[in-house]
Coordinates of C-alpha atoms and ligand atoms in Angstrom, one line a residue:
M21 CA -21.0 6.9 22.0
G22 CA -23.3 4.3 22.7
D23 CA -21.3 0.4 22.6
F24 CA -18.9 1.9 20.6
K25 CA -15.1 1.2 21.8
L26 CA -12.1 0.7 20.0
T27 CA -10.1 -2.6 20.4
T28 CA -6.8 -1.3 22.2
I29 CA -3.5 -2.1 20.9
E30 CA -3.0 -4.1 24.5
E31 CA -6.0 -6.2 23.4
N32 CA -4.7 -7.2 20.4
E33 CA -1.0 -7.9 22.0
A34 CA -3.0 -10.4 24.2
I35 CA -4.4 -12.1 21.3
T36 CA -1.0 -12.6 19.9
N37 CA 0.8 -13.5 23.2
R38 CA -2.4 -16.1 23.2
L39 CA -1.5 -17.5 20.0
L40 CA 2.5 -17.7 20.6
E41 CA 1.5 -20.0 23.6
T42 CA -0.2 -22.5 20.6
G43 CA 3.0 -22.1 18.4
A44 CA 5.0 -22.6 21.2
K45 CA 3.4 -25.7 21.9
V46 CA 3.7 -26.9 18.5
G47 CA 7.3 -26.0 18.3
A48 CA 6.8 -22.8 16.1
D49 CA 9.0 -20.2 15.5
S50 CA 7.9 -16.7 15.6
W51 CA 9.0 -13.0 14.0
Q52 CA 9.1 -12.0 18.0
L53 CA 11.9 -14.6 18.3
R54 CA 13.8 -14.0 15.4
V55 CA 13.7 -10.6 16.3
K56 CA 15.4 -11.0 19.4
N57 CA 18.1 -13.1 17.8
Q58 CA 18.9 -10.2 14.9
T59 CA 19.2 -7.3 17.7
P60 CA 21.1 -5.3 18.2
H61 CA 21.1 -4.8 14.1
C62 CA 24.8 -3.9 12.4
K63 CA 25.2 -0.6 13.4
F64 CA 27.0 0.3 9.9
G65 CA 23.7 -1.2 7.6
E66 CA 21.8 0.9 10.0
Q67 CA 23.5 3.6 9.1
G68 CA 23.3 2.8 5.1
V69 CA 27.5 3.5 5.7
C70 CA 27.9 -0.4 4.3
C71 CA 28.8 -0.6 0.5
R72 CA 28.8 -4.2 -0.7
I73 CA 27.9 -3.1 -4.8
C74 CA 32.0 -4.6 -6.0
S75 CA 34.0 -7.5 -4.7
M76 CA 37.2 -5.1 -3.6
G77 CA 34.6 -4.4 -0.6
P78 CA 32.4 -4.9 1.4
C79 CA 33.3 -1.8 2.9
R80 CA 32.0 0.2 5.8
I81 CA 32.6 3.8 6.8
T82 CA 34.5 4.3 10.4
P83 CA 35.8 7.8 11.6
K84 CA 39.3 6.0 10.9
A85 CA 38.1 4.7 8.0
P86 CA 36.1 7.6 6.1
R87 CA 36.6 6.0 2.7
G88 CA 35.8 2.7 0.9
I89 CA 38.3 1.4 -1.3
C90 CA 37.6 2.7 -4.2
G91 CA 37.7 6.1 -2.7
C92 CA 34.0 6.5 -2.1
D93 CA 32.9 8.6 0.8
A94 CA 29.8 7.8 3.5
H95 CA 27.4 10.9 1.2
G96 CA 28.2 8.3 -1.9
I97 CA 27.8 5.0 -0.1
V98 CA 24.6 6.2 1.9
G99 CA 22.9 7.9 -1.3
R100 CA 23.3 4.5 -3.6
N101 CA 22.2 2.7 -1.3
F102 CA 18.7 4.7 -0.9
L103 CA 18.8 4.9 -4.9
R104 CA 18.7 1.4 -4.4
F105 CA 16.4 0.5 -2.1
T106 CA 13.7 2.8 -4.1
A107 CA 14.6 0.2 -7.6
G108 CA 13.4 -2.2 -5.6
G109 CA 10.4 -0.6 -4.4
C110 CA 9.7 0.6 -7.9
A111 CA 10.6 -2.5 -9.4
A112 CA 7.8 -4.4 -7.3
H113 CA 4.9 -2.1 -7.4
S114 CA 5.7 -1.6 -11.1
D115 CA 5.8 -5.0 -11.9
H116 CA 2.5 -5.7 -10.1
G117 CA 1.0 -3.0 -12.2
R118 CA 2.4 -4.5 -15.3
E119 CA 0.8 -7.9 -14.6
I120 CA -2.7 -6.4 -14.4
A121 CA -2.1 -4.6 -17.2
H122 CA -1.1 -8.2 -18.7
T123 CA -4.2 -9.6 -17.3
L124 CA -6.4 -6.7 -19.0
Y125 CA -4.6 -7.4 -22.0
Q126 CA -6.5 -11.0 -21.7
A127 CA -9.4 -10.1 -20.9
K128 CA -12.6 -12.0 -22.5
P129 CA -16.1 -11.2 -22.6
E130 CA -16.7 -15.1 -21.6
G131 CA -14.1 -14.6 -18.6
P132 CA -12.4 -15.2 -16.3
Y133 CA -11.5 -11.8 -16.8
K134 CA -13.8 -9.2 -17.9
V135 CA -13.9 -5.7 -18.2
K136 CA -16.1 -4.6 -15.2
D137 CA -15.8 -0.9 -15.4
P138 CA -15.5 0.3 -18.9
E139 CA -16.4 4.2 -18.4
K140 CA -13.1 4.0 -16.8
L141 CA -11.6 2.0 -19.2
I142 CA -13.1 4.6 -22.2
R143 CA -11.9 7.9 -20.0
I144 CA -8.4 6.4 -20.1
A145 CA -8.0 5.6 -23.9
K146 CA -9.7 9.1 -24.3
E147 CA -6.6 10.5 -21.9
W148 CA -4.2 8.4 -24.3
N149 CA -5.4 9.9 -27.7
I150 CA -6.9 6.1 -28.4
E151 CA -9.8 6.4 -30.5
T152 CA -13.2 5.2 -28.8
E153 CA -15.9 5.7 -31.5
G154 CA -17.4 2.8 -32.6
K155 CA -15.0 -0.2 -30.9
D156 CA -16.1 -3.2 -29.0
I157 CA -15.0 -3.0 -25.4
Y158 CA -12.5 -6.0 -25.6
D159 CA -10.6 -4.6 -28.1
L160 CA -10.0 -1.2 -27.0
A161 CA -9.2 -3.1 -23.5
H162 CA -6.4 -4.9 -25.3
E163 CA -5.5 -1.3 -27.2
V164 CA -5.0 0.5 -24.2
A165 CA -3.7 -2.5 -22.4
Y166 CA -1.1 -2.9 -24.9
V167 CA -0.1 1.3 -24.9
A168 CA 0.1 0.6 -21.1
L169 CA 2.3 -2.0 -21.2
G170 CA 4.4 0.5 -23.9
E171 CA 4.9 2.8 -20.9
Y172 CA 7.2 0.4 -19.1
G173 CA 9.8 0.7 -22.1
K174 CA 9.3 3.4 -24.0
I175 CA 11.2 4.9 -26.4
E176 CA 11.2 8.3 -25.8
G177 CA 8.5 10.6 -24.0
Y178 CA 7.2 10.5 -20.3
Q179 CA 5.2 8.5 -18.3
N180 CA 1.3 9.0 -19.7
F181 CA -0.3 9.4 -16.5
T182 CA 1.7 12.4 -15.7
S183 CA -0.2 14.2 -17.7
R184 CA -2.6 14.2 -14.4
A185 CA -0.4 16.5 -12.6
P186 CA -1.0 19.8 -12.6
E187 CA 1.2 21.7 -14.8
H188 CA 2.5 23.8 -11.7
T189 CA 4.0 20.3 -10.5
R190 CA 4.8 18.9 -13.8
E191 CA 7.3 22.6 -14.4
L192 CA 8.8 21.5 -10.6
W193 CA 9.6 17.9 -12.1
K194 CA 11.0 19.5 -15.5
K195 CA 13.3 22.1 -14.1
A196 CA 14.3 19.5 -11.6
E197 CA 14.5 17.0 -14.2
I198 CA 13.0 14.2 -12.7
T199 CA 9.8 13.8 -15.0
P200 CA 9.7 10.0 -14.8
R201 CA 10.3 8.7 -18.2
A202 CA 9.8 4.4 -18.9
V203 CA 9.5 2.7 -16.1
D204 CA 11.5 0.2 -16.6
R205 CA 14.5 2.5 -17.8
E206 CA 14.0 4.7 -15.0
I207 CA 15.1 1.0 -12.2
A208 CA 17.6 0.6 -14.9
T209 CA 19.0 3.9 -15.1
A210 CA 19.1 3.5 -10.5
M211 CA 21.0 0.6 -10.9
H212 CA 23.5 1.8 -13.8
M213 CA 24.1 4.7 -11.6
T214 CA 24.9 2.9 -8.6
H215 CA 27.2 0.2 -10.3
M216 CA 31.0 0.4 -8.9
G217 CA 32.5 3.6 -10.3
N218 CA 29.0 5.2 -11.2
T219 CA 27.5 8.5 -9.4
S220 CA 28.7 9.1 -6.0
K221 CA 27.2 12.7 -5.6
P222 CA 24.2 12.5 -3.2
E223 CA 22.4 15.3 -4.9
A224 CA 22.3 13.2 -8.4
L225 CA 21.2 10.2 -6.5
V226 CA 18.7 12.1 -4.5
R227 CA 17.5 13.1 -8.2
Q228 CA 17.3 9.6 -9.5
S229 CA 15.7 8.2 -6.6
F230 CA 12.8 10.9 -6.9
R231 CA 12.5 10.0 -10.3
T232 CA 12.6 6.3 -9.9
G233 CA 9.8 6.6 -7.4
L234 CA 7.5 8.8 -9.6
S235 CA 7.9 6.7 -12.4
D236 CA 6.2 4.4 -10.0
G237 CA 3.4 6.8 -8.5
W238 CA 2.5 8.2 -11.8
G239 CA 3.5 5.3 -14.0
G240 CA 3.6 1.8 -12.2
S241 CA 1.3 1.7 -9.5
M242 CA -1.4 3.8 -10.9
T243 CA -1.1 1.5 -14.2
G244 CA -2.3 -1.0 -11.2
T245 CA -5.3 0.8 -9.6
E246 CA -6.5 2.0 -12.9
F247 CA -6.6 -1.2 -14.8
S248 CA -7.6 -2.6 -11.4
D249 CA -10.8 -1.1 -11.0
V250 CA -11.4 -1.2 -14.9
L251 CA -11.1 -5.2 -14.5
F252 CA -12.7 -5.7 -11.3
G253 CA -14.4 -2.5 -10.4
T254 CA -13.6 0.7 -9.1
P255 CA -14.5 0.3 -5.3
T256 CA -17.4 2.0 -4.1
P257 CA -18.1 2.3 -0.2
I258 CA -18.8 -1.3 1.6
E259 CA -19.2 -2.7 4.7
T260 CA -16.9 -5.3 6.0
E261 CA -15.0 -6.3 9.1
A262 CA -11.4 -6.6 10.5
N263 CA -9.5 -8.7 12.5
L264 CA -8.7 -12.0 13.4
G265 CA -12.3 -12.6 15.0
V266 CA -13.2 -12.3 11.2
M267 CA -12.2 -16.2 10.6
V268 CA -15.1 -18.8 11.4
A269 CA -14.1 -22.0 13.0
E270 CA -17.1 -24.2 11.9
N271 CA -15.9 -23.2 8.6
V272 CA -13.1 -23.8 5.7
N273 CA -11.1 -20.8 6.1
I274 CA -9.2 -19.8 3.3
V275 CA -6.7 -16.8 3.9
V276 CA -5.3 -14.6 0.7
H277 CA -2.1 -12.8 1.4
G278 CA -0.2 -10.1 -0.6
H279 CA -0.8 -7.9 -3.3
D280 CA -2.0 -8.9 -6.9
P281 CA -6.3 -8.9 -6.9
S282 CA -6.0 -11.3 -9.8
L283 CA -5.6 -14.3 -8.1
S284 CA -8.0 -13.3 -5.1
E285 CA -10.6 -12.0 -7.1
L286 CA -11.2 -15.5 -8.4
I287 CA -10.6 -17.6 -5.4
C288 CA -13.4 -15.3 -3.9
E289 CA -15.7 -16.2 -6.7
Y290 CA -15.5 -19.8 -5.9
A291 CA -15.7 -19.5 -2.5
D292 CA -18.8 -18.4 -3.3
D293 CA -19.7 -21.2 -5.7
P294 CA -22.6 -22.8 -4.7
E295 CA -21.2 -26.4 -6.1
M296 CA -18.1 -25.3 -3.4
I297 CA -20.1 -24.6 -0.8
A298 CA -22.0 -27.6 -1.2
Y299 CA -18.1 -29.9 -1.5
A300 CA -17.7 -27.6 2.1
K301 CA -20.2 -28.7 3.8
S302 CA -19.9 -32.4 2.7
K303 CA -16.9 -32.4 4.1
G304 CA -18.2 -31.1 7.7
A305 CA -17.7 -27.5 7.1
K306 CA -20.6 -25.0 7.5
G307 CA -19.5 -22.8 4.7
I308 CA -16.3 -21.2 3.2
T309 CA -14.7 -18.1 4.9
V310 CA -12.4 -16.1 2.8
S311 CA -10.5 -13.2 4.7
G312 CA -7.7 -11.3 4.0
V313 CA -3.5 -10.3 5.3
C314 CA -1.9 -7.3 3.6
C315 CA -2.4 -5.5 0.3
T316 CA -4.3 -7.8 -1.1
S317 CA -6.9 -8.3 1.5
N318 CA -7.3 -4.6 1.0
E319 CA -8.0 -5.1 -2.9
V320 CA -10.7 -7.6 -2.1
A321 CA -12.3 -5.8 0.9
M322 CA -12.5 -2.7 -1.1
R323 CA -14.4 -4.4 -4.2
R324 CA -16.1 -7.3 -2.2
G325 CA -16.3 -6.7 1.5
I326 CA -13.9 -9.3 2.1
P327 CA -13.3 -9.3 5.9
M328 CA -9.5 -8.3 6.6
A329 CA -7.6 -10.8 9.4
G330 CA -4.9 -8.5 9.6
N331 CA -2.2 -6.7 8.4
F332 CA 1.6 -7.5 7.8
L333 CA 2.8 -8.7 11.4
Q334 CA 0.1 -10.4 11.9
Q335 CA 0.4 -12.8 9.0
E336 CA 1.7 -16.0 11.1
N337 CA -0.9 -15.2 13.5
V338 CA -3.4 -16.2 10.7
V339 CA -1.7 -19.6 10.9
L340 CA -1.4 -19.5 14.9
T341 CA -5.1 -19.8 15.2
G342 CA -4.9 -23.6 14.1
A343 CA -7.9 -22.7 11.8
C344 CA -6.7 -22.0 8.6
E345 CA -7.2 -24.5 5.4
A346 CA -5.1 -22.6 3.2
I347 CA -3.0 -19.2 3.4
V348 CA -2.4 -18.4 -0.5
V349 CA -0.2 -16.1 -1.5
D350 CA 0.9 -14.4 -4.8
V351 CA 3.6 -11.3 -4.3
Q352 CA 5.3 -9.3 -1.8
C353 CA 5.6 -8.8 2.2
I354 CA 5.4 -12.7 2.2
F355 CA 7.4 -13.8 5.5
P356 CA 9.0 -17.1 4.1
A357 CA 8.4 -18.0 7.7
L358 CA 4.8 -19.5 6.5
G359 CA 6.7 -22.4 5.1
P360 CA 7.9 -23.8 8.1
L361 CA 5.2 -22.4 10.5
S362 CA 2.5 -24.1 8.1
K363 CA 4.4 -27.3 8.8
C364 CA 3.5 -27.1 12.4
F365 CA -0.2 -27.0 11.4
H366 CA -2.2 -28.9 8.6
T367 CA -2.3 -25.6 6.7
K368 CA -1.6 -25.8 3.2
F369 CA 1.0 -23.0 2.4
V370 CA 0.1 -21.9 -1.4
T371 CA 2.6 -19.6 -3.4
T372 CA 0.8 -19.2 -7.1
S373 CA 3.5 -16.4 -8.5
P374 CA 7.1 -17.4 -10.1
I375 CA 8.3 -14.3 -8.6
C376 CA 7.7 -15.3 -5.1
Q377 CA 8.6 -19.1 -4.9
M378 CA 9.3 -20.1 -1.1
P379 CA 10.3 -23.5 0.3
D380 CA 7.7 -25.9 2.0
S381 CA 4.9 -24.2 0.1
D382 CA 2.2 -25.8 -2.5
F383 CA 3.4 -24.1 -5.9
V384 CA 0.0 -23.9 -7.9
R385 CA 1.3 -21.8 -10.9
F386 CA -1.1 -19.5 -11.4
D387 CA -1.5 -17.5 -15.2
A388 CA -4.5 -15.7 -16.7
A389 CA -5.1 -18.5 -19.4
T390 CA -5.7 -21.1 -16.7
A391 CA -6.9 -18.8 -13.6
G392 CA -10.1 -20.2 -13.6
E393 CA -8.9 -23.8 -12.9
N394 CA -6.0 -22.6 -10.7
A395 CA -8.5 -20.9 -8.3
K396 CA -10.9 -23.4 -8.2
A397 CA -8.0 -26.0 -7.6
I398 CA -7.0 -24.2 -4.6
V399 CA -10.5 -23.6 -3.2
K400 CA -11.2 -27.3 -3.6
M401 CA -7.4 -28.4 -1.8
A402 CA -8.4 -26.1 1.1
I403 CA -11.8 -28.0 1.3
D404 CA -10.0 -31.1 1.2
N405 CA -7.6 -29.9 4.1
F406 CA -10.2 -29.2 6.2
E407 CA -10.8 -32.5 8.0
N408 CA -7.1 -32.7 8.8
R409 CA -7.3 -29.7 11.3
N410 CA -6.3 -30.2 15.0
P411 CA -9.3 -29.3 17.2
D412 CA -7.1 -29.2 19.9
L413 CA -5.1 -26.6 18.6
V414 CA -8.1 -24.1 17.2
Y415 CA -8.2 -20.7 18.7
I416 CA -9.7 -17.6 17.2
P417 CA -9.7 -14.9 19.0
D418 CA -13.9 -13.4 18.9
T419 CA -11.8 -9.4 18.5
K420 CA -13.5 -7.8 15.2
Q421 CA -14.5 -4.4 14.3
K422 CA -16.9 -3.0 11.9
A423 CA -15.6 -0.9 9.2
T424 CA -16.8 1.0 5.8
V425 CA -14.2 1.1 3.1
G426 CA -14.2 1.7 -0.7
Y427 CA -13.1 5.0 -0.7
S428 CA -11.8 5.5 -4.1
L429 CA -11.3 9.2 -5.2
E430 CA -14.4 8.5 -7.3
A431 CA -16.4 7.7 -3.9
I432 CA -15.0 10.4 -2.0
V433 CA -16.2 12.9 -4.9
K434 CA -19.1 11.5 -4.8
T435 CA -19.8 10.8 -1.0
L436 CA -19.2 14.5 -0.3
D437 CA -20.8 16.0 -3.0
G438 CA -23.9 15.8 0.0
V439 CA -22.1 17.6 2.2
T440 CA -22.8 21.0 1.1
N441 CA -25.9 21.1 -0.7
S442 CA -25.4 24.6 -2.2
Q443 CA -22.6 23.4 -4.9
V444 CA -25.2 21.3 -6.6
D445 CA -23.8 22.7 -9.7
E446 CA -20.1 21.5 -8.7
T447 CA -20.9 17.4 -8.6
G448 CA -18.1 15.8 -9.6
T449 CA -15.4 17.9 -8.3
T450 CA -13.5 18.3 -4.9
K451 CA -15.1 21.6 -4.3
P452 CA -17.2 20.4 -1.4
L453 CA -14.5 18.7 0.1
L454 CA -12.2 22.1 -0.5
Q455 CA -14.9 24.1 1.2
C456 CA -14.6 21.8 4.4
I457 CA -11.3 22.3 4.4
T458 CA -11.2 26.7 3.6
S459 CA -14.0 27.4 6.2
G460 CA -11.5 25.0 8.8
V461 CA -14.7 22.7 9.3
I462 CA -11.8 20.6 8.5
R463 CA -8.4 21.4 9.2
G464 CA -6.7 19.6 6.4
A465 CA -5.9 15.3 5.7
V466 CA -3.2 12.8 6.6
A467 CA -2.4 10.2 4.0
M468 CA -1.8 7.5 6.6
V469 CA 0.1 4.9 4.8
G470 CA 2.6 1.9 5.1
C471 CA 3.5 -1.1 7.3
N472 CA 4.0 -2.7 10.4
N473 CA 7.7 -3.0 11.5
P474 CA 9.0 -4.7 14.5
K475 CA 11.3 -1.8 15.3
I476 CA 7.6 -0.2 16.7
R477 CA 4.8 -1.8 18.6
P478 CA 2.6 -3.4 15.8
D479 CA 0.0 -0.8 15.0
Y480 CA 1.0 1.8 17.7
L481 CA 2.0 4.5 15.8
H482 CA -0.8 4.6 13.0
V483 CA -3.6 4.1 15.6
E484 CA -2.4 6.8 18.1
L485 CA -1.5 9.2 15.2
M486 CA -4.9 8.8 13.5
K487 CA -6.6 9.5 17.1
K488 CA -4.7 12.6 18.0
M489 CA -5.5 13.9 13.9
I490 CA -9.2 13.3 14.0
A491 CA -9.4 14.6 17.7
N492 CA -8.1 17.7 15.9
D493 CA -10.2 17.6 12.7
I494 CA -7.7 16.0 10.6
V495 CA -9.5 13.8 8.3
I496 CA -7.1 10.8 7.5
I497 CA -7.1 8.9 4.1
A498 CA -5.6 5.4 4.5
S499 CA -3.8 2.3 2.4
G500 CA -1.7 -0.6 2.7
C501 CA -1.1 -1.7 6.7
S502 CA -2.2 1.4 7.7
A503 CA -5.6 1.2 6.5
Q504 CA -5.8 -2.4 8.4
A505 CA -4.1 -1.1 11.5
A506 CA -7.3 1.4 11.5
A507 CA -9.9 -1.2 10.3
K508 CA -8.7 -3.4 13.5
A509 CA -8.8 -1.0 15.9
G510 CA -12.4 0.4 15.0
L511 CA -11.6 3.8 13.1
M512 CA -13.4 2.9 9.7
D513 CA -16.7 1.9 12.1
K514 CA -18.5 5.2 11.2
A515 CA -19.4 5.4 14.8
A516 CA -15.6 6.3 15.3
K517 CA -16.7 10.3 14.4
D518 CA -17.3 10.6 18.5
L519 CA -13.5 10.8 18.3
C520 CA -13.0 13.3 16.5
G521 CA -13.2 17.0 17.1
A522 CA -16.6 19.1 16.4
G523 CA -16.2 19.6 12.8
L524 CA -14.8 16.6 11.6
K525 CA -17.6 14.9 13.2
R526 CA -20.0 17.0 11.6
V527 CA -19.1 15.9 8.2
C528 CA -19.1 12.7 8.9
E529 CA -22.4 12.4 10.1
L530 CA -23.4 14.7 7.2
A531 CA -21.9 12.7 4.6
D532 CA -21.9 9.6 6.4
I533 CA -18.5 8.6 6.6
P534 CA -16.0 6.7 9.1
P535 CA -13.2 9.6 9.5
V536 CA -10.3 7.6 8.1
L537 CA -11.1 6.8 5.0
H538 CA -9.7 3.7 3.3
M539 CA -8.7 4.0 0.0
G540 CA -7.1 0.7 -0.9
S541 CA -4.0 -1.0 -1.1
C542 CA -0.5 0.8 -1.2
V543 CA -0.2 0.7 -4.9
D544 CA -3.4 2.7 -4.6
I545 CA -1.7 5.8 -2.8
S546 CA -1.6 6.8 -6.6
R547 CA -5.5 7.4 -5.8
M548 CA -4.1 9.7 -3.0
L549 CA -1.8 11.3 -5.5
M550 CA -4.9 12.2 -8.1
L551 CA -6.9 13.6 -4.9
A552 CA -4.2 15.8 -4.5
A553 CA -4.0 17.0 -8.1
E554 CA -7.8 17.3 -8.1
L555 CA -7.9 19.6 -5.4
S556 CA -5.1 21.5 -6.7
K557 CA -6.4 22.0 -9.7
D558 CA -10.3 22.8 -8.3
S559 CA -8.8 24.8 -5.8
G560 CA -6.6 27.0 -8.3
L561 CA -3.4 26.1 -5.5
N562 CA -0.6 24.1 -5.6
I563 CA -0.1 20.8 -4.3
S564 CA 2.6 21.9 -2.0
Q565 CA 0.0 24.6 -0.3
L566 CA -3.0 22.1 0.4
P567 CA -3.0 21.6 4.2
V568 CA -2.4 18.0 3.4
V569 CA 0.8 15.7 4.5
G570 CA 1.9 12.2 3.7
C571 CA 3.0 9.7 6.8
A572 CA 4.5 6.0 7.2
P573 CA 5.3 5.6 10.8
E574 CA 5.5 2.2 10.9
W575 CA 7.3 1.8 7.5
M576 CA 9.7 -1.2 6.2
S577 CA 9.7 -2.3 2.6
E578 CA 11.9 -0.7 -0.3
K579 CA 8.2 -0.2 -1.6
A580 CA 7.5 2.5 1.1
V581 CA 10.7 4.4 0.5
S582 CA 9.6 4.2 -3.2
I583 CA 6.2 5.8 -2.4
G584 CA 7.8 8.2 0.0
N585 CA 9.8 9.7 -2.8
Y586 CA 6.8 9.8 -5.1
V587 CA 4.8 11.3 -2.0
V588 CA 7.3 14.0 -1.7
A589 CA 8.1 14.9 -5.0
T590 CA 4.7 15.3 -5.7
G591 CA 5.0 18.5 -3.4
L592 CA 3.5 16.4 0.2
D593 CA 5.6 17.1 3.0
T594 CA 5.9 13.6 4.3
F595 CA 6.6 12.4 7.9
L596 CA 8.7 8.4 8.7
G597 CA 8.9 7.2 12.0
V598 CA 11.6 4.5 11.0
D599 CA 14.8 5.8 9.9
P600 CA 15.6 5.2 6.2
Y601 CA 19.7 3.9 6.3
V602 CA 20.5 7.7 5.8
S603 CA 21.6 8.7 9.1
G604 CA 25.4 8.1 8.3
S605 CA 25.7 10.7 5.6
D606 CA 24.5 14.3 7.0
Q607 CA 24.7 15.7 3.3
M608 CA 21.9 13.2 2.9
C609 CA 19.8 14.1 5.4
E610 CA 20.2 17.7 4.6
L611 CA 19.0 17.1 1.4
L612 CA 16.2 14.9 2.1
T613 CA 14.4 16.7 5.0
N614 CA 15.6 20.3 3.3
G615 CA 17.3 20.6 0.2
V616 CA 14.8 19.1 -1.9
R617 CA 12.3 21.5 -0.9
D618 CA 14.0 23.9 -3.7
W619 CA 13.1 21.4 -6.4
V620 CA 9.6 19.9 -5.2
E621 CA 8.4 22.1 -2.5
A622 CA 8.6 19.2 0.0
A623 CA 10.5 17.4 2.4
Y624 CA 10.8 14.5 4.8
T625 CA 10.7 14.4 8.3
V626 CA 12.2 11.6 10.4
E627 CA 10.4 11.5 14.2
K628 CA 10.1 8.4 15.9
D629 CA 8.8 9.8 19.2
L630 CA 4.9 9.4 19.2
D631 CA 3.8 12.9 20.5
K632 CA 6.8 14.9 18.7
L633 CA 5.6 13.4 15.2
G634 CA 1.6 13.9 15.9
D635 CA 2.3 17.4 16.8
L636 CA 4.9 18.0 14.2
M637 CA 2.1 17.2 11.6
I638 CA -0.7 19.4 12.4
E639 CA 1.8 22.1 12.9
R640 CA 3.0 22.0 9.2
I641 CA -0.9 21.9 8.2
E642 CA -1.7 24.8 10.4
E643 CA 1.4 26.5 8.7
K644 CA 0.2 26.0 5.4
R645 CA -3.5 27.1 6.2
A646 CA -2.0 30.3 8.1
A647 CA 0.1 30.9 4.4
L648 CA -3.4 30.7 2.7
G649 CA -5.0 32.8 5.1
I650 CA -7.5 30.4 6.1
Ligands
XCC28 FE1 3.4 -4.4 2.7 FE2 0.8 -3.7 0.8 FE3 3.8 -2.2 3.6 FE4 1.6 -3.3 4.2 S1 2.1 -1.7 3.8 S2 3.5 -4.4 4.9 S3 4.5 -3.2 2.1 S4 1.4 -4.8 2.6 NI1 2.4 -1.3 1.6
SF4_29 FE1 34.1 -0.6 -1.3 FE2 33.9 1.0 -3.5 FE3 33.5 -1.5 -4.1 FE4 31.5 -0.2 -2.3 S1 32.4 0.2 -4.9 S2 32.5 -2.0 -2.2 S3 32.9 1.7 -1.5 S4 35.2 -0.6 -3.5

């Protein structure tokens, strides 16, 4: 095993506790303290039986009061809440995708935004029947971006990207009437259906939840992923590091946080600029370190190897190191707590998007036209702030792990090509991977995704489930904060192959990959959809027949519910470790965990117990194998 050792949950907790001591010294608040104030949570909210969509209420369902004032029962209220939750998530992901399409629309040969992957751009244009012959690549970029922006409000037809789904899947969607139309329309329909005095029938609410989710996965999120690749390059395997130890005490530390890579890409560029580095040196620093939190971090790690300081529940920790000159955020998953917290230190909390404005922050309004200047100003602001650091408060734990990241679908196909050299004629397909699966060398795959949630010991379920899966020869594809949990633990170090069963270990060695593959940010779960679609087409099997399942063990955001809906609706069984506020309606529970199987050949499983959750996933994968006779 050499020197390889995973970083344990206990070690990470010890680091957090040490940082909280610094916090206590400066009178800082923390999520750990706020959780105490919020516990126990409101039972009505937890069960999803509180309705406040009209001012006759709020109404809540109890055995004594089984209906709201309008007469809506628990099933209608839970269903409406579930759909609104989905709509919120779809809106966030999809609007992020729209921003990226908009950035592509403004791409210019002289920058700051350029076309880095023209091949992918041409591929999408052809897919969408846009003439490519003899066209200037920037003209084509604008044309394709324009069509992509139109996808959000298209008057008729369905999301263009749904044509990537296997035919059988599309047939199921058609029959269930859940093929996603315009993204904005699905969100508006969701809001309309859940207005007072509209739908209260659970089945209809779940159908629209799926259609809204699908407009995210096969619409907005896929737009975010594909056009980020066009603009910033399609990820290929790259070395990086993860955990708070990636911050460097002698350097100016800039932490990027959020989701949209447009800003962080430029911050990384300017932080690398010799002029800026010289400026940092003139201020007494040795250099500049950019690291990341949440999905912005995943984006720049996948493309540039920028280290990952941490995931969702570590965002306060980066400030608590006392060595963060600036935490620069774009959109989503940003704690408003960062404002007051940064005031306890010298840290500049820089908000940049009109979508995400917070008190106690410096707002540098960022847009594509002024992006270069904005990014430069932010880097300079961080450098100027270095001298304001209080050395007595600085503590950077030296814990970090190596990670190989950057496994886009393209990269996975290419990497696994080498595994079965008999398959030289199959270059560019998923057949080598399928062969590993059918032969049983790999039993299956789990898509591990989603957040941290204080209801669960941070990273515990992510890491323990991954360890269990790889020990059972199940390969992990990971994204979002789940991927970062893996990286921090060391599961993205190629040496982690030693924790695998013999089959998976052999594949890791032959292909030179870690057993947990980083597929990117949360919008990049669209990469997983594309992988599932390719596996289905290359094998001739339906997606639901593949020994592949999804899992979000520590999820917390509305986006995660939107994701869950599109993953299930695409035919992949999805396992959750946190209940999506539906326990107040047995009809909703029945539908989501069973009934929807009739429409999409997959369903949800909610299980809070670690061992049971892991066993259920393995069982499901083995069931699918048995059904195929492999
Ligand atoms: Fe946010 Fe994407 Fe969740 Fe992490 S995993 S806490 S949504 S950053 Ni998407
Ligand atoms: Fe109450 Fe019905 Fe109004 Fe909801 S819509 S708050 S259940 S009266």
